[in-house]
XYZ file of C-alpha atoms in Angstrom:
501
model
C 15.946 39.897 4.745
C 14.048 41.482 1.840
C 13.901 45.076 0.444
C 10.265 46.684 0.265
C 9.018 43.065 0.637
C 10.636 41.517 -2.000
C 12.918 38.666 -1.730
C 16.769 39.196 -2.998
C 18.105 36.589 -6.158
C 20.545 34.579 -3.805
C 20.929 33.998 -0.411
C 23.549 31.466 1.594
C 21.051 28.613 2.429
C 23.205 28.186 5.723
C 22.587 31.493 7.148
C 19.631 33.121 4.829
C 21.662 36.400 4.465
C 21.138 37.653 0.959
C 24.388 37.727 -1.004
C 25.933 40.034 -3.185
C 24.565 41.849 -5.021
C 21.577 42.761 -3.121
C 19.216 42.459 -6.476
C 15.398 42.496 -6.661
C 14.628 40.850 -9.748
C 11.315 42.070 -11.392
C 10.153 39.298 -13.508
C 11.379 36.515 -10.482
C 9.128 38.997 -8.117
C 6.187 38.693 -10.348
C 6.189 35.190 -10.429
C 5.455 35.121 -6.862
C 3.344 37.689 -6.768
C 0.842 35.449 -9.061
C 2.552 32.422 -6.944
C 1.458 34.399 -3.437
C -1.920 35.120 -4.832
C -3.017 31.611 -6.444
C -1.618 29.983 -2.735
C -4.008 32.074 -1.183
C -7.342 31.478 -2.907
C -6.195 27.835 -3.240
C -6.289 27.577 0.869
C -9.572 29.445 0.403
C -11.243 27.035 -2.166
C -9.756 24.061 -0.475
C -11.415 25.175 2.762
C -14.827 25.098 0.529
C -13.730 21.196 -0.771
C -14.625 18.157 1.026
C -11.898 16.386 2.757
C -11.717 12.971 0.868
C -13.328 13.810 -2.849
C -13.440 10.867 -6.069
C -10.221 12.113 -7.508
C -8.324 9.392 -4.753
C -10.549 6.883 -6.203
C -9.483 7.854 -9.801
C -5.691 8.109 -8.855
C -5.888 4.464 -7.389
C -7.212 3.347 -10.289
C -4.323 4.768 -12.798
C -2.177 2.628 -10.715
C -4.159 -0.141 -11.159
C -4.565 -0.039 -14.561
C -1.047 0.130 -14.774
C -0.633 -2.546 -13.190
C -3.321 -4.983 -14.893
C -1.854 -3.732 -18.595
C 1.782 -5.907 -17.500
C -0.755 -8.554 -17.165
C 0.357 -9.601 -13.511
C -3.143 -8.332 -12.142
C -6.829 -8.252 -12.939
C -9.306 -5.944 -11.275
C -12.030 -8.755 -11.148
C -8.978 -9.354 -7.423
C -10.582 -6.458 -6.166
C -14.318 -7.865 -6.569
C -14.704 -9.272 -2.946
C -14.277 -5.478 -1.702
C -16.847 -3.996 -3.238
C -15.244 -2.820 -6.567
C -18.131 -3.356 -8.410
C -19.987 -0.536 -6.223
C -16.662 2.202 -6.273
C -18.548 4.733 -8.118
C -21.475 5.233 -5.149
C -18.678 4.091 -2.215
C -15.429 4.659 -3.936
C -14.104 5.187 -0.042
C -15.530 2.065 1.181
C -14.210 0.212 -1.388
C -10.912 1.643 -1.330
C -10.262 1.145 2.517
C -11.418 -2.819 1.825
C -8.437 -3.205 -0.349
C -6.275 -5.491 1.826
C -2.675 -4.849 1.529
C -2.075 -8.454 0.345
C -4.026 -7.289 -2.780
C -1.085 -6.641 -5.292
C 1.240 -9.658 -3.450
C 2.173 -11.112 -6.919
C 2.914 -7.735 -8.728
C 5.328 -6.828 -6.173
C 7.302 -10.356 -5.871
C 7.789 -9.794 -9.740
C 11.095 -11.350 -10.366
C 14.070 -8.724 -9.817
C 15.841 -7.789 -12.621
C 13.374 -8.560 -15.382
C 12.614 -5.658 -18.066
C 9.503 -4.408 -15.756
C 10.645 -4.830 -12.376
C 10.861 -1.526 -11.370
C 8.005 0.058 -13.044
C 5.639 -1.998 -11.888
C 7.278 -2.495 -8.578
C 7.063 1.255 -8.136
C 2.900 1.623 -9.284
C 1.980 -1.822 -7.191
C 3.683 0.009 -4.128
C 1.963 3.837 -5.287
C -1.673 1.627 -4.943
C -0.852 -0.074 -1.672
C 0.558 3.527 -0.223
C -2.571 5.460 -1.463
C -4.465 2.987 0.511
C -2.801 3.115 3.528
C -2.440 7.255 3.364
C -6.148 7.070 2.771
C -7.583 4.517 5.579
C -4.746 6.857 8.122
C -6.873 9.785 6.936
C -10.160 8.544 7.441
C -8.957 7.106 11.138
C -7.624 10.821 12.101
C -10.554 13.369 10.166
C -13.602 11.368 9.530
C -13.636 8.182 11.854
C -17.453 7.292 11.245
C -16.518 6.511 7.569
C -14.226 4.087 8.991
C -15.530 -0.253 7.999
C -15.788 -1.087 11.465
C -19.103 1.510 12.257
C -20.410 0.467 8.724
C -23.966 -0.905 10.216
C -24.196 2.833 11.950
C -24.604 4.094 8.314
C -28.016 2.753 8.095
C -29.559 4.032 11.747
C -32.085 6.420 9.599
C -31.499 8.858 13.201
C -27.998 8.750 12.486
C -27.301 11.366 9.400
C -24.711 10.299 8.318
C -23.582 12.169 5.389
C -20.972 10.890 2.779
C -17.969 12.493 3.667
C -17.344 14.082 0.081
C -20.719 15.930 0.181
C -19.333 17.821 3.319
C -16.742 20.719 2.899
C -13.645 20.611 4.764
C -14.619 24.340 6.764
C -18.258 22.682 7.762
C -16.727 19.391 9.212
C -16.364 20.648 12.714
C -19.750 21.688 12.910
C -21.011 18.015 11.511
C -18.553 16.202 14.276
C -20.690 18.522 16.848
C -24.063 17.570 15.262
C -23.148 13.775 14.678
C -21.615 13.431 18.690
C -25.219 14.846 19.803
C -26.910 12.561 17.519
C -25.316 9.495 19.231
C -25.983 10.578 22.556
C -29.398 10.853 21.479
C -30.274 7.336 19.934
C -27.781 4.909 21.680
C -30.265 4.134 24.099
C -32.719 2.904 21.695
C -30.344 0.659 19.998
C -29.124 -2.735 20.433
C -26.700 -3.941 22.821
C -23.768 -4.011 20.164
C -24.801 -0.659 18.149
C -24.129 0.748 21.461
C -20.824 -0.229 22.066
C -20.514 1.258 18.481
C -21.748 4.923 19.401
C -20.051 4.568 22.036
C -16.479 3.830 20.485
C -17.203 6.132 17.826
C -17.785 9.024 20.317
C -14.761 8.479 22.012
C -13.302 9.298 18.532
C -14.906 12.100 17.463
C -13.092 14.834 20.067
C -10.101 13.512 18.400
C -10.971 14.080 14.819
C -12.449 17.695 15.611
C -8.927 18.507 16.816
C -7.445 17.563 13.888
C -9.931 19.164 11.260
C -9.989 22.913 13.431
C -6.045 22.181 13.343
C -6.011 20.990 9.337
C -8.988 24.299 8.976
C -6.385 26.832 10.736
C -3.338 25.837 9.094
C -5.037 26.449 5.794
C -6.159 29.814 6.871
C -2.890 30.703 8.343
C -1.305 30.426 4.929
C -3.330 31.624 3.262
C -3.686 34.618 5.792
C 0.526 34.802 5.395
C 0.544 34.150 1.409
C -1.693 37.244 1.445
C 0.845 39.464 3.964
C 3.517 38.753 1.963
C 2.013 39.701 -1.514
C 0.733 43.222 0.273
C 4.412 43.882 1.203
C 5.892 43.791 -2.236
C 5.899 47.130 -3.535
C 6.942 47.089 -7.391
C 5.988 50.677 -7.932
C 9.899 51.562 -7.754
C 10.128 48.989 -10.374
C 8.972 51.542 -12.224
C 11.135 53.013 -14.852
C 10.264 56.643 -14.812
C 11.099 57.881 -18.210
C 9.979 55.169 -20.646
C 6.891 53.981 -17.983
C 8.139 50.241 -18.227
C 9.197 48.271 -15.390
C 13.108 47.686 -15.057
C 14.885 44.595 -14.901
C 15.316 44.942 -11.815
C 17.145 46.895 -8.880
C 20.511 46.565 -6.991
C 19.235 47.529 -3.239
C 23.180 47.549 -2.225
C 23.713 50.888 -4.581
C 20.228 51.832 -4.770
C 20.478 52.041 -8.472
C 17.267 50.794 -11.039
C 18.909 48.932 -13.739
C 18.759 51.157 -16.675
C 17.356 48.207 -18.924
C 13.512 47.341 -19.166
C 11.029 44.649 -20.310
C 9.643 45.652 -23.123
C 8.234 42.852 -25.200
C 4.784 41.141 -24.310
C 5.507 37.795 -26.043
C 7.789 37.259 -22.821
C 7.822 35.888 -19.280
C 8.005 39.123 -17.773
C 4.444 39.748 -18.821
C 3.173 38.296 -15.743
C 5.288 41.019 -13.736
C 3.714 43.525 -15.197
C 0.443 42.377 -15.234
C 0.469 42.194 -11.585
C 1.738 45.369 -10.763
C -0.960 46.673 -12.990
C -3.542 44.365 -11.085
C -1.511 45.337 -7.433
C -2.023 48.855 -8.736
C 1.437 49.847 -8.060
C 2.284 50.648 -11.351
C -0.112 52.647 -14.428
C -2.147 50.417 -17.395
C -0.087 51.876 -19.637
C 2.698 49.985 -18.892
C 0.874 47.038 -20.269
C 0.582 49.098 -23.546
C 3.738 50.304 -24.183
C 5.212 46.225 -24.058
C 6.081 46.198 -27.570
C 4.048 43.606 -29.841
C 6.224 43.198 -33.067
C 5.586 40.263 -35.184
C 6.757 37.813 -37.519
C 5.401 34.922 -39.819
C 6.398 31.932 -39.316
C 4.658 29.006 -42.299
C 2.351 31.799 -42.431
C 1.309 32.553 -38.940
C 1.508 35.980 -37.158
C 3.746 34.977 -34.256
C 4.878 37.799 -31.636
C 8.521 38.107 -31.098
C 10.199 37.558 -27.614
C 13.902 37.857 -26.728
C 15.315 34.392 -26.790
C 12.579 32.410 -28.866
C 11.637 30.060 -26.017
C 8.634 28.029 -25.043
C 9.355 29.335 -21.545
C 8.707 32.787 -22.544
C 5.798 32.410 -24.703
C 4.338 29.725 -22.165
C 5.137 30.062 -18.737
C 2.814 33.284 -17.829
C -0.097 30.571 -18.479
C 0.330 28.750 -15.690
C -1.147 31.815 -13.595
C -2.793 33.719 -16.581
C -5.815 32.605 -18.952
C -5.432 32.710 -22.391
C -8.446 34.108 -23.872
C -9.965 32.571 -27.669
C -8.659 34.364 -30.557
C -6.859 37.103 -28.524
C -3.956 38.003 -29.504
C -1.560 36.071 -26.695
C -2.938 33.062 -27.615
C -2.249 33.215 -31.237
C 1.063 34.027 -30.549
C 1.161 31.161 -27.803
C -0.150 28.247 -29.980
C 1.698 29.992 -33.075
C 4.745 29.290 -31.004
C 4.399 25.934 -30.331
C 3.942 25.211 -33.794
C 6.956 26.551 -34.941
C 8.910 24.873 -32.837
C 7.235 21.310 -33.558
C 8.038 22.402 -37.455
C 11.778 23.190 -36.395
C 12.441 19.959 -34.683
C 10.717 18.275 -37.589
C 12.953 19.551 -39.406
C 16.179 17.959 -37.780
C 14.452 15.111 -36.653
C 14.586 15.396 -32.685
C 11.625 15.819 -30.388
C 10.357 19.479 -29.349
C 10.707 21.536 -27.274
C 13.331 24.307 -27.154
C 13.997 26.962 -24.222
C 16.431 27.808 -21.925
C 18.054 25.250 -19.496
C 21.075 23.774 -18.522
C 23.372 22.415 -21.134
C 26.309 19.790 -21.761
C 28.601 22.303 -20.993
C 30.822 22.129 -17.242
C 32.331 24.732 -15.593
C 35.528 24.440 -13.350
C 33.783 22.609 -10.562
C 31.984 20.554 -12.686
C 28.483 22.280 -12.779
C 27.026 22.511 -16.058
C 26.148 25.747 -17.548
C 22.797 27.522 -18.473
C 21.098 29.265 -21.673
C 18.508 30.874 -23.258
C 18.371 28.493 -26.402
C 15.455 29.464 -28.844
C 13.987 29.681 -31.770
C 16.562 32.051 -34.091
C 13.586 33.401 -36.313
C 11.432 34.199 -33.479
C 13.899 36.024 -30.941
C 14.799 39.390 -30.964
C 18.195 38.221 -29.746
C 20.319 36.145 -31.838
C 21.393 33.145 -30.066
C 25.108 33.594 -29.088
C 25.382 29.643 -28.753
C 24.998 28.057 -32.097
C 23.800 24.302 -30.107
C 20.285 22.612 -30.007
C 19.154 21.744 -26.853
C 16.307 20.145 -25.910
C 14.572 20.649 -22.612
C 11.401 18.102 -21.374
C 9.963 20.301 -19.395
C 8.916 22.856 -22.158
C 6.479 20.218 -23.631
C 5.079 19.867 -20.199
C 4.143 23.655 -20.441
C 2.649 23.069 -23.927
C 0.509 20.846 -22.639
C -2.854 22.283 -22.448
C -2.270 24.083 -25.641
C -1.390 20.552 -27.853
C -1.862 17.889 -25.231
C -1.922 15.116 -27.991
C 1.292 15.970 -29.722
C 2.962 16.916 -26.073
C 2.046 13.204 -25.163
C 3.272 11.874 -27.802
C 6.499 13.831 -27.324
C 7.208 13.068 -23.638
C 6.693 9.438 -24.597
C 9.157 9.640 -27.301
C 11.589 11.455 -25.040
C 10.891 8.534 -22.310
C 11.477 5.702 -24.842
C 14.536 7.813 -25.880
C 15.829 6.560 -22.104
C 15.617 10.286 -21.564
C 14.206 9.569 -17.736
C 15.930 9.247 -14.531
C 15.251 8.859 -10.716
C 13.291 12.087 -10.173
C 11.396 12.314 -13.499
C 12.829 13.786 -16.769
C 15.999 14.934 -17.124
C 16.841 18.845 -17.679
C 17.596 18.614 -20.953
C 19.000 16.755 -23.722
C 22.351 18.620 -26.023
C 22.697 17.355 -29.484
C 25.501 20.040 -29.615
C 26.336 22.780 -32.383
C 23.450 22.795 -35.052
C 23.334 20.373 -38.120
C 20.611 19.508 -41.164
C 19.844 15.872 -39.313
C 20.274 14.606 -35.837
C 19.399 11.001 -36.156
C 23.426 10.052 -37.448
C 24.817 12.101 -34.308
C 25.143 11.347 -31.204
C 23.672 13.544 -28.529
C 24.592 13.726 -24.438
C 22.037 13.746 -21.550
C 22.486 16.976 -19.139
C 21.690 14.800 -16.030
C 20.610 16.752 -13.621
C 16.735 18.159 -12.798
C 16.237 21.861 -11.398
C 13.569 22.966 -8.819
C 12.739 25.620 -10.900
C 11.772 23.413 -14.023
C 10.153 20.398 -12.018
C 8.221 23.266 -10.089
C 6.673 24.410 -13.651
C 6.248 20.903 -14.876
C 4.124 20.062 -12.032
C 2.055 22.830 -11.909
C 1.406 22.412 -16.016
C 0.189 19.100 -14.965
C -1.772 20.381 -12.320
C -3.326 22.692 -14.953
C -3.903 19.977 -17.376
C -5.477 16.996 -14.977
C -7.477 19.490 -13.087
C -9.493 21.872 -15.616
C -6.503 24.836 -15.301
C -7.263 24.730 -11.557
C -3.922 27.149 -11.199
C -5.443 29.412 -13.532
C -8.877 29.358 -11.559
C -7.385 30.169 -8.273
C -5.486 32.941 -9.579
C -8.376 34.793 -11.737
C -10.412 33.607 -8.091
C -8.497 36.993 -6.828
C -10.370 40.059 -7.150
C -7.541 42.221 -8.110
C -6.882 39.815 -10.975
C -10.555 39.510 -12.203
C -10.590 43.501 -12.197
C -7.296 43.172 -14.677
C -8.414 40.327 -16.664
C -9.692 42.343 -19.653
C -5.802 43.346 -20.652
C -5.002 39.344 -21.313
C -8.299 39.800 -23.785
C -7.053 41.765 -26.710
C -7.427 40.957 -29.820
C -4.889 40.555 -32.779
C -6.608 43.746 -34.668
C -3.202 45.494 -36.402
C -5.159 48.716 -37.329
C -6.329 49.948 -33.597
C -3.841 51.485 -32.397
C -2.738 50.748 -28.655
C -3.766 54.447 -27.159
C -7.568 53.657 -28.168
C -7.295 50.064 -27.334
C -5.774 51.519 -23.680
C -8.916 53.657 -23.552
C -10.998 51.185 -23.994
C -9.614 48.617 -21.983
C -9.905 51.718 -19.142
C -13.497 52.635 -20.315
C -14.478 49.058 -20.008
């Protein structure tokens, strides 16, 4: 059940009725607006990708090198299977890998310091493998060792399978079947028993592309119904032109509050209702833009004073060279690597869960920032801690986020499914490093969800950012993320010519 397309804040997970109250939040819509919109021109661009592309190769290889730096393996193993070769047949010699491969890595003693970890990358390399050769067998079966000598049949084109796009596979299958028709005859006894057992595979692995191909479009096709249904133009506060916190569909009342700060998550809201063109430009220019210095750096003010707020719109949204969100965004990540500095703790302060339990044991959450840069003084006087802010700060310091994820993981502050939600060092003191702190041991979607796509960002060129600006709505919007830090144009011209341009 939704309310002008958008989804409600809770819902029973048993029977997906929304619970009370019925509230559209503005800045959670927003987030999968841009969510809705990168999905769908990821399915698009993936469609334009080959299937199997060198990044599998270069995965496999991290776990190698893993691996080979405990000193229970050496790459020269994986000579015999063509290693030597991987960059011009990465695939061929990644499907030669026997599974027997990393024997001694895994039947490192139990219980030693390094078990686990390298247990865990030894069994990662052997998976990849096996997830890769299963691939090959179902999608592209001529790529497969056993119809190796067909590679060289000059009649047979036989095109490496990561020069190929996924959408133009069917149509090579189609091509390649006719092409073994044609020459079989004028081959020898056992290439024909080849073409022969490789055409009784290709029907197969058409199947499963057009199904793989039509999923993709399906989702993308949905991803894009579901963004057209959201309708934030009663979002709209009508009075002061900014978009409300949100709206309470049981009463049918617009919360009287707004978003009103651009240093803030909620930024991404309103930038695509602007782009959706449900609600007016303006709104974009009436976010207020009040500053501070911090060490002597302009720094925009947001409510809390949290990496999250100053950070998270950049997983969808570009940030622009000397522009005035991306002062304020490195500016911001700077001042908190000063603060922590300062106590002597790793970085990395926003909101998340912290040591404190409720009645039924579930630990409480807050907005824990910096004091000088929030609008909002903290009403909790504790420093908290929470990993996956660094991961966000990634592509704006990746050396010093590195280096603090490391510490944090040598600080034993890692568990079963990755970092741990945060870290309390309780109510505020000059130095940390003579008091204890306590883990908050659990891990939310919500966070993990972030991390990974920071990661994604950060690994891949900001490929989340490139499949959101990919949509046309966004690239006619773009120019707003642009401005620049100038304090004496005042926002009415800038808004005209933002509009003239």
């Amino acid at each position: 059940k939704k309310y002008r397309g958008h989804l409600f804040n809770w819902y029973d997970t048993r029977t997906l009725q929304p619970l009370a109250p019925w509230f559209v939040s503005s800045v959670d819509s927003g987030n999968l607006m841009a969510s809705l919109w990168t999905l769908q021109q990821g399915c698009r661009e993936r469609l334009r990708k080959p299937l199997l592309d060198f990044s599998l190769f270069e995965g496999f290889v991290d776990c190698v090198r893993v691996v080979e730096d405990c000193g229970l393996f050496s790459r020269e193993q994986l000579g015999p299977y063509g290693w030597e070769a991987a960059t011009d047949r990465w695939l061929e010699s990644l499907i030669n890998v026997p599974s027997t491969a990393f024997d001694h890595a895994r039947k490192i003693a139990p219980g030693s310091e390094d078990h686990a970890h390298i247990q865990w990358f030894a069994e990662q390399a052997i998976s990849r493998i096996e997830v890769i050769r299963q691939t090959v067998n179902s999608f592209v079966p001529w790529c497969a060792p056993e119809f190796e000598t067909l590679k060289n049949e000059p009649a047979l084109r036989m095109v490496p399978v990561d020069r190929i796009s996924l959408e133009l596979l069917p149509e090579f299958i189609d091509q390649l079947e006719d092409e073994l028709a044609q020459v079989a005859q004028s081959l020898s006894s056992e290439q024909q028993l080849l073409c022969e057992r490789l055409r009784t595979k290709l029907p197969e692995a058409r199947r499963n592309v057009s199904r793989l191909i039509k999923d993709l479009r399906i989702i993308g096709t949905e991803a894009g119904r579901l963004s057209d249904e959201m309708d934030f133009a009663f979002l709209l506060n009508p009075r002061r032109k900014l978009m409300s916190v949100g709206f309470d569909a049981g009463s049918r009342q617009l919360h009287p509050a707004c978003y009103d700060l651009l240093g803030t998550e909620s930024r991404t809201a309103v930038f695509v209702g602007v782009a959706k063109g449900d609600i007016p430009q303006e709104s974009w220019f009436l976010l207020g833009r009040a500053h501070t210095l911090d060490q002597g750096r302009p720094v925009m003010l947001s409510w809390t004073g949290t990496l999250f707020e100053y950070l998270m719109p950049s997983l969808w949204m570009r940030s622009y060279p000397r522009t005035l969100l991306e002062r304020s965004r490195v500016a911001a990540v700077r001042s908190q690597q000063a603060y922590a500095a300062s106590k002597g703790v790793p970085w990395g302060i926003s909101e998340s869960a912290h040591a404190q339990l409720d009645e039924a044991g579930n630990y409480q959450y807050h907005a824990f920032g910096l004091p000088h840069l929030a609008q909002r003084k903290p009403e909790i006087k504790s420093l908290v801690i929470a990993p996956y802010s660094t991961f966000l700060a990634l592509v704006t310091d990746p050396s010093a986020a590195v280096r603090n994820l490391r510490k944090m993981s040598e600080m034993g502050w890692v568990g079963e499914y990755g970092f741990y939600e945060a870290c309390d060092y309780g109510a505020t003191r000059q130095h940390f490093w003579q008091h204890s702190y306590e883990l908050v041991r659990c891990w939310m979607a919500h966070h993990q969800g972030m991390s990974l796509l920071a990661l994604g960002n950060f690994l891949k060129g900001n490929v989340v950012q490139q499949w959101f600006h990919s949509d046309p709505r966004v690239q006619a919007t773009e120019l707003l993320l642009q401005e620049k830090p100038v304090a004496h144009v005042r926002r009415r011209d800038l808004s005209r010519k933002v509009a003239a341009a």
